[in-house]
Amino acid sequence: MSKNILVAGGAGYIGSHFCKLAAEKGYTPITIDRLTSPSPQVEQFRRSAVQWGPLEIADIGDEDAVLSIAEKYKPVAAICFASLIEVGESTLQPDLYWDNNYYKVMRFFKTLERGKLRHLVFSSSAAVYGNPTTAQPLNEEDDLAPISPYGMTKLSCEIGLQGLYARQGSSDGFIDEMARRALKLDYTYPEFRMSFFPCLKSVIFRYFNAAGADKSATIGEMHEPETHLIANAVLAAQGKKQFTLNGSDYPTTDGTCIRDYVHVNDLARAHIQGLEYLLAGGKSDVFNLGTGKGYSVQQVIDSVKKHVGDFAITHGPRRTGDPAFLVADASKAKQVLGWEPTYDLDAIIKTAAAFHKDN
Ligand SMILES: NC(=O)c1ccc[n+]([C@@H]2O[C@H](COP(=O)([O-])OP(=O)(O)OC[C@H]3O[C@@H](n4cnc5c(N)ncnc54)[C@H](O)[C@@H]3O)[C@@H](O)[C@H]2O)c1
């Protein structure tokens, strides 16, 4: 059996960590990435992050390019990390997000089918839960009500993908239920049973907050602009950036948002487990990936100050689309895939600091 895996967005933060682990496990990751960033440094860094297999520079929406890459390498499965990832930007430029994160992704999946791929792992996000009103931690059955175009594109991809499973004869009605909740419909909507991708089996992962870096410190989080808390706090503690705390009037104990931080290598390992589950005949399914522990922004700041160094804080307003509290119940990933996170917050911060020190 081919050990080649097509990795869309493999030059990015989570994708590069996956490629490293995949190579360690005996797979050959074939990265498809368009390598475009507003920053030449980020672009150069992404290119250098593709170290564990071939790099094919292409847009996932380019059917001819993707098809010829699939024909060239005959991969056994695909992983789709490729996406724009800024929630705030998506509220300002929704068309950009619908085009890249939905239409191109849908076209990519169709091309995978034409290229005879049958297994896919897709990166979704906790953003599909929107601003939850139910008790937390959140499990996969909780209400899906995204509040940003970013979250809506992710949920739309989920619906497109796993309608497939319903069409193949799943009796659990999962997609129907999900579509009804998302669209707040009080009747069943049979069209959603009709997946666009009758030949693709998929594992969908809803990540909570990815953070940290590989212990080698050669790959890590590099976005432009960087909006993620741990990277920004570490950069501030290393004197490379000013730090702004966005909102301290949330209904939480210290007034700052609470999030569930999961190490990028734990996410990478989940993808290997998800991939092997599919290859062993597992059914299409969706899983939360998080630690189940919430930390406030203030707690993260305190921990970065302790482990990396002191820094000044400017107080700013809330960011659009930031819910107060997002914590995962990832027990399904443990039960079905045997996945468990291994890094705690201190270890996440230390690995991020080691990476940003040299990059
Ligand atoms: N970082 C997080 O905390 C987080 C949380 C939840 C979900 N996610 C999801 O995880 C995935 C990976 O996130 P990341 O932080 O590694 O992002 P990233 O920006 O570091 O990497 C994304 C990669 O995809 C590539 N890409 C984007 N659109 C493309 C296209 N049309 N064609 C080809 N390549 C394209 C980019 O060039 C980049 O290398 C995304 O789908 C994101 O939505 C991330």
Coordinates of C-alpha atoms in Angstrom, one line a residue, residues 65-335:
A65 CA -2.7 20.9 -10.6
V66 CA -4.3 18.9 -7.8
L67 CA -5.3 16.0 -10.1
S68 CA -1.8 15.8 -11.7
I69 CA -0.2 15.8 -8.2
A70 CA -2.6 13.0 -7.1
E71 CA -1.8 11.0 -10.2
K72 CA 2.0 11.6 -9.7
Y73 CA 2.1 10.4 -6.1
K74 CA -0.9 8.1 -5.8
P75 CA -1.5 9.0 -2.1
V76 CA -3.5 6.7 0.1
A77 CA -5.2 9.6 1.9
A78 CA -5.4 13.4 2.1
I79 CA -5.3 15.8 5.0
C80 CA -6.7 19.3 4.5
F81 CA -5.2 22.0 6.7
A82 CA -5.3 24.7 3.9
S83 CA -7.4 27.6 5.0
L84 CA -7.4 31.3 5.9
I85 CA -7.6 31.3 9.7
E86 CA -8.3 34.8 11.0
V87 CA -11.8 35.1 12.5
G88 CA -11.6 39.0 12.6
E89 CA -10.5 39.2 9.0
S90 CA -13.3 36.9 8.0
T91 CA -15.8 39.4 9.4
L92 CA -14.3 42.2 7.3
Q93 CA -13.7 40.2 4.1
P94 CA -16.3 37.4 4.1
D95 CA -16.1 36.9 0.4
L96 CA -12.4 36.0 0.7
Y97 CA -13.2 33.4 3.3
W98 CA -16.1 31.9 1.4
D99 CA -14.0 31.7 -1.7
N100 CA -10.9 30.1 -0.1
N101 CA -12.3 28.2 2.8
Y102 CA -15.5 26.9 1.2
Y103 CA -15.6 27.0 -2.6
K104 CA -11.9 26.0 -3.1
V105 CA -12.1 23.4 -0.4
M106 CA -15.2 21.9 -2.0
R107 CA -13.5 21.8 -5.4
F108 CA -10.4 20.2 -3.7
F109 CA -12.6 17.4 -2.3
K110 CA -14.2 16.8 -5.6
T111 CA -10.8 16.7 -7.3
L112 CA -9.6 14.2 -4.6
E113 CA -12.5 11.9 -5.6
R114 CA -11.6 12.2 -9.2
G115 CA -8.0 11.3 -8.3
K116 CA -9.4 8.2 -6.6
L117 CA -8.7 9.2 -3.0
R118 CA -11.1 7.7 -0.5
H119 CA -9.9 8.9 2.9
L120 CA -9.7 12.5 4.2
V121 CA -8.9 14.2 7.5
F122 CA -10.3 17.8 7.6
S123 CA -9.4 20.6 9.9
S124 CA -12.4 22.3 11.4
S125 CA -12.6 24.5 14.4
A126 CA -14.3 25.2 17.7
A127 CA -15.6 28.3 15.9
V128 CA -18.5 26.1 14.6
Y129 CA -19.9 26.3 18.2
G130 CA -20.1 30.1 18.0
N131 CA -20.9 31.7 21.4
P132 CA -22.2 28.7 23.3
T133 CA -24.9 29.1 25.8
T134 CA -24.9 25.5 27.0
A135 CA -22.8 24.1 29.8
Q136 CA -19.2 23.5 29.0
P137 CA -17.0 21.6 28.2
L138 CA -18.6 21.3 24.8
N139 CA -19.1 17.9 23.1
E140 CA -19.8 17.2 19.5
E141 CA -23.5 17.1 20.0
D142 CA -23.7 20.7 21.3
D143 CA -25.4 23.4 19.3
L144 CA -23.6 24.5 16.1
A145 CA -24.1 28.2 15.6
P146 CA -21.0 29.9 14.2
I147 CA -20.9 33.7 14.6
S148 CA -18.2 34.5 12.0
P149 CA -17.8 33.8 8.3
Y150 CA -14.7 31.8 9.3
G151 CA -16.9 29.5 11.5
M152 CA -19.6 29.3 8.9
T153 CA -17.3 28.2 6.2
K154 CA -15.9 25.4 8.5
L155 CA -19.4 24.2 9.3
S156 CA -20.4 24.3 5.7
C157 CA -17.5 22.1 4.8
E158 CA -18.4 19.7 7.6
I159 CA -22.0 19.5 6.3
G160 CA -20.8 18.9 2.7
L161 CA -18.4 16.2 3.8
Q162 CA -20.4 14.2 6.3
G163 CA -23.7 14.3 4.4
L164 CA -21.7 11.7 2.5
Y165 CA -21.9 9.3 5.4
A166 CA -25.7 9.7 5.7
R167 CA -26.0 8.9 2.0
Q168 CA -23.9 5.8 2.4
G169 CA -26.5 4.5 4.8
S170 CA -25.7 5.9 8.2
S171 CA -28.7 5.5 10.4
D172 CA -27.7 8.0 13.1
G173 CA -29.1 11.0 11.2
F174 CA -26.2 13.0 12.4
I175 CA -25.8 15.4 9.5
D176 CA -29.5 16.0 9.3
E177 CA -29.5 16.9 12.9
M178 CA -26.4 19.1 12.5
A179 CA -27.8 21.0 9.5
R180 CA -31.1 21.6 11.3
R181 CA -29.5 22.9 14.4
A182 CA -27.1 25.1 12.4
L183 CA -29.8 26.6 10.3
K184 CA -32.3 26.7 13.1
L185 CA -34.8 24.7 11.0
D186 CA -37.7 22.9 12.8
Y187 CA -38.1 20.4 10.0
T188 CA -35.8 17.9 8.3
Y189 CA -34.1 19.1 5.2
P190 CA -33.4 16.1 3.0
E191 CA -31.0 17.8 0.6
F192 CA -28.4 17.8 3.3
R193 CA -28.3 14.1 3.2
M194 CA -26.9 14.4 -0.3
S195 CA -23.2 14.8 0.1
F196 CA -21.2 16.2 -2.7
F197 CA -18.6 13.5 -2.1
P198 CA -20.1 10.0 -2.1
C199 CA -16.7 8.3 -2.3
L200 CA -14.8 10.2 0.4
K201 CA -14.7 8.9 4.0
S202 CA -13.7 11.6 6.4
V203 CA -12.6 12.4 9.9
I204 CA -13.4 16.0 10.9
F205 CA -11.4 17.5 13.8
R206 CA -12.6 20.6 15.6
Y207 CA -9.5 22.0 17.2
F208 CA -9.8 24.3 20.1
N209 CA -6.7 26.7 20.5
A210 CA -3.6 25.2 18.9
A211 CA -0.4 26.4 20.5
G212 CA 3.3 25.5 21.3
A213 CA 5.9 24.2 18.9
D214 CA 7.9 21.1 18.2
K215 CA 10.8 20.4 20.6
S216 CA 13.3 20.8 17.8
A217 CA 12.3 24.5 17.7
T218 CA 12.8 24.4 13.9
I219 CA 9.1 24.7 13.2
G220 CA 6.4 26.6 15.1
E221 CA 3.7 29.2 14.9
M222 CA 4.3 31.9 12.4
H223 CA 1.3 33.9 11.1
E224 CA 1.1 37.4 9.7
P225 CA -0.7 39.1 11.4
E226 CA -0.3 36.9 14.5
T227 CA -3.5 37.0 16.5
H228 CA -3.0 34.0 18.8
L229 CA -2.5 34.6 22.5
I230 CA 0.4 32.4 23.4
A231 CA 2.6 33.4 20.5
N232 CA 1.9 37.1 21.1
A233 CA 2.5 36.9 24.8
V234 CA 5.8 35.0 24.3
L235 CA 6.9 37.5 21.6
A236 CA 6.1 40.3 24.0
A237 CA 8.1 38.6 26.8
Q238 CA 11.0 38.3 24.5
G239 CA 10.9 42.0 23.7
K240 CA 9.8 41.5 20.0
K241 CA 6.3 42.9 20.1
Q242 CA 3.8 45.0 22.0
F243 CA 1.1 43.2 23.8
T244 CA -2.6 44.1 23.8
L245 CA -5.1 42.4 26.0
N246 CA -8.4 42.3 24.1
G247 CA -11.2 42.7 26.5
S248 CA -11.2 42.3 30.3
D249 CA -15.0 42.7 30.9
Y250 CA -16.1 39.2 30.0
P251 CA -18.4 37.3 32.5
T252 CA -15.5 35.1 33.8
T253 CA -13.8 35.1 37.2
D254 CA -11.0 37.6 36.1
G255 CA -12.9 39.2 33.2
T256 CA -10.7 37.7 30.5
C257 CA -11.7 35.0 28.0
I258 CA -11.2 31.4 28.8
R259 CA -9.8 29.0 26.2
D260 CA -8.6 25.4 25.9
Y261 CA -5.0 25.3 24.7
V262 CA -3.8 22.1 22.9
H263 CA -0.3 21.4 21.9
V264 CA 0.4 21.3 18.1
N265 CA 2.2 18.0 18.4
D266 CA -0.9 16.5 20.2
L267 CA -3.0 17.7 17.2
A268 CA -0.5 16.2 14.8
R269 CA -0.7 12.8 16.6
A270 CA -4.6 13.0 16.5
H271 CA -4.3 13.2 12.7
I272 CA -2.2 10.1 12.5
Q273 CA -4.7 8.3 14.7
G274 CA -7.6 9.6 12.6
L275 CA -6.0 8.6 9.4
E276 CA -5.2 5.1 10.6
Y277 CA -8.8 4.8 11.9
L278 CA -10.1 5.6 8.5
L279 CA -7.7 3.3 6.7
A280 CA -8.7 0.5 9.0
G281 CA -12.3 1.0 7.9
G282 CA -13.6 3.4 10.5
K283 CA -16.8 5.4 9.6
S284 CA -16.9 9.1 8.9
D285 CA -17.1 11.0 12.1
V286 CA -16.4 14.3 13.9
F287 CA -14.2 14.8 17.0
N288 CA -13.3 17.7 19.3
L289 CA -9.6 18.1 20.0
G290 CA -8.8 19.9 23.3
T291 CA -7.5 19.2 26.8
G292 CA -10.8 19.8 28.7
K293 CA -9.0 22.4 30.8
G294 CA -9.8 26.1 30.4
Y295 CA -7.3 28.9 31.2
S296 CA -8.1 32.6 31.2
V297 CA -6.1 35.1 29.1
Q298 CA -4.8 36.5 32.4
Q299 CA -3.7 33.1 33.6
V300 CA -1.8 32.6 30.4
I301 CA -0.2 36.0 30.7
D302 CA 0.9 35.1 34.3
S303 CA 2.3 31.8 33.1
V304 CA 4.3 33.4 30.2
K305 CA 5.7 36.1 32.6
K306 CA 6.8 33.3 35.0
H307 CA 8.4 31.1 32.4
V308 CA 9.6 33.6 29.8
G309 CA 9.8 37.1 31.3
D310 CA 7.9 40.2 32.2
F311 CA 6.2 42.5 29.7
A312 CA 3.9 45.5 29.5
I313 CA 0.2 45.1 28.8
T314 CA -2.0 47.6 26.9
H315 CA -5.7 47.1 27.5
G316 CA -7.8 47.1 24.3
P317 CA -11.5 46.5 23.5
R318 CA -13.0 43.0 22.9
R319 CA -12.4 41.5 19.4
T320 CA -15.3 40.8 17.2
G321 CA -16.3 37.1 17.3
D322 CA -14.6 36.2 20.6
P323 CA -16.8 34.2 22.9
A324 CA -16.2 34.3 26.7
F325 CA -15.6 30.6 27.2
L326 CA -14.6 27.7 24.9
V327 CA -13.5 24.4 26.4
A328 CA -13.6 21.0 24.8
D329 CA -15.0 17.7 25.9
A330 CA -12.6 15.5 23.9
S331 CA -13.7 12.2 25.4
K332 CA -15.1 10.9 22.1
A333 CA -11.6 11.2 20.5
K334 CA -10.2 9.3 23.4
Q335 CA -12.9 6.6 23.2

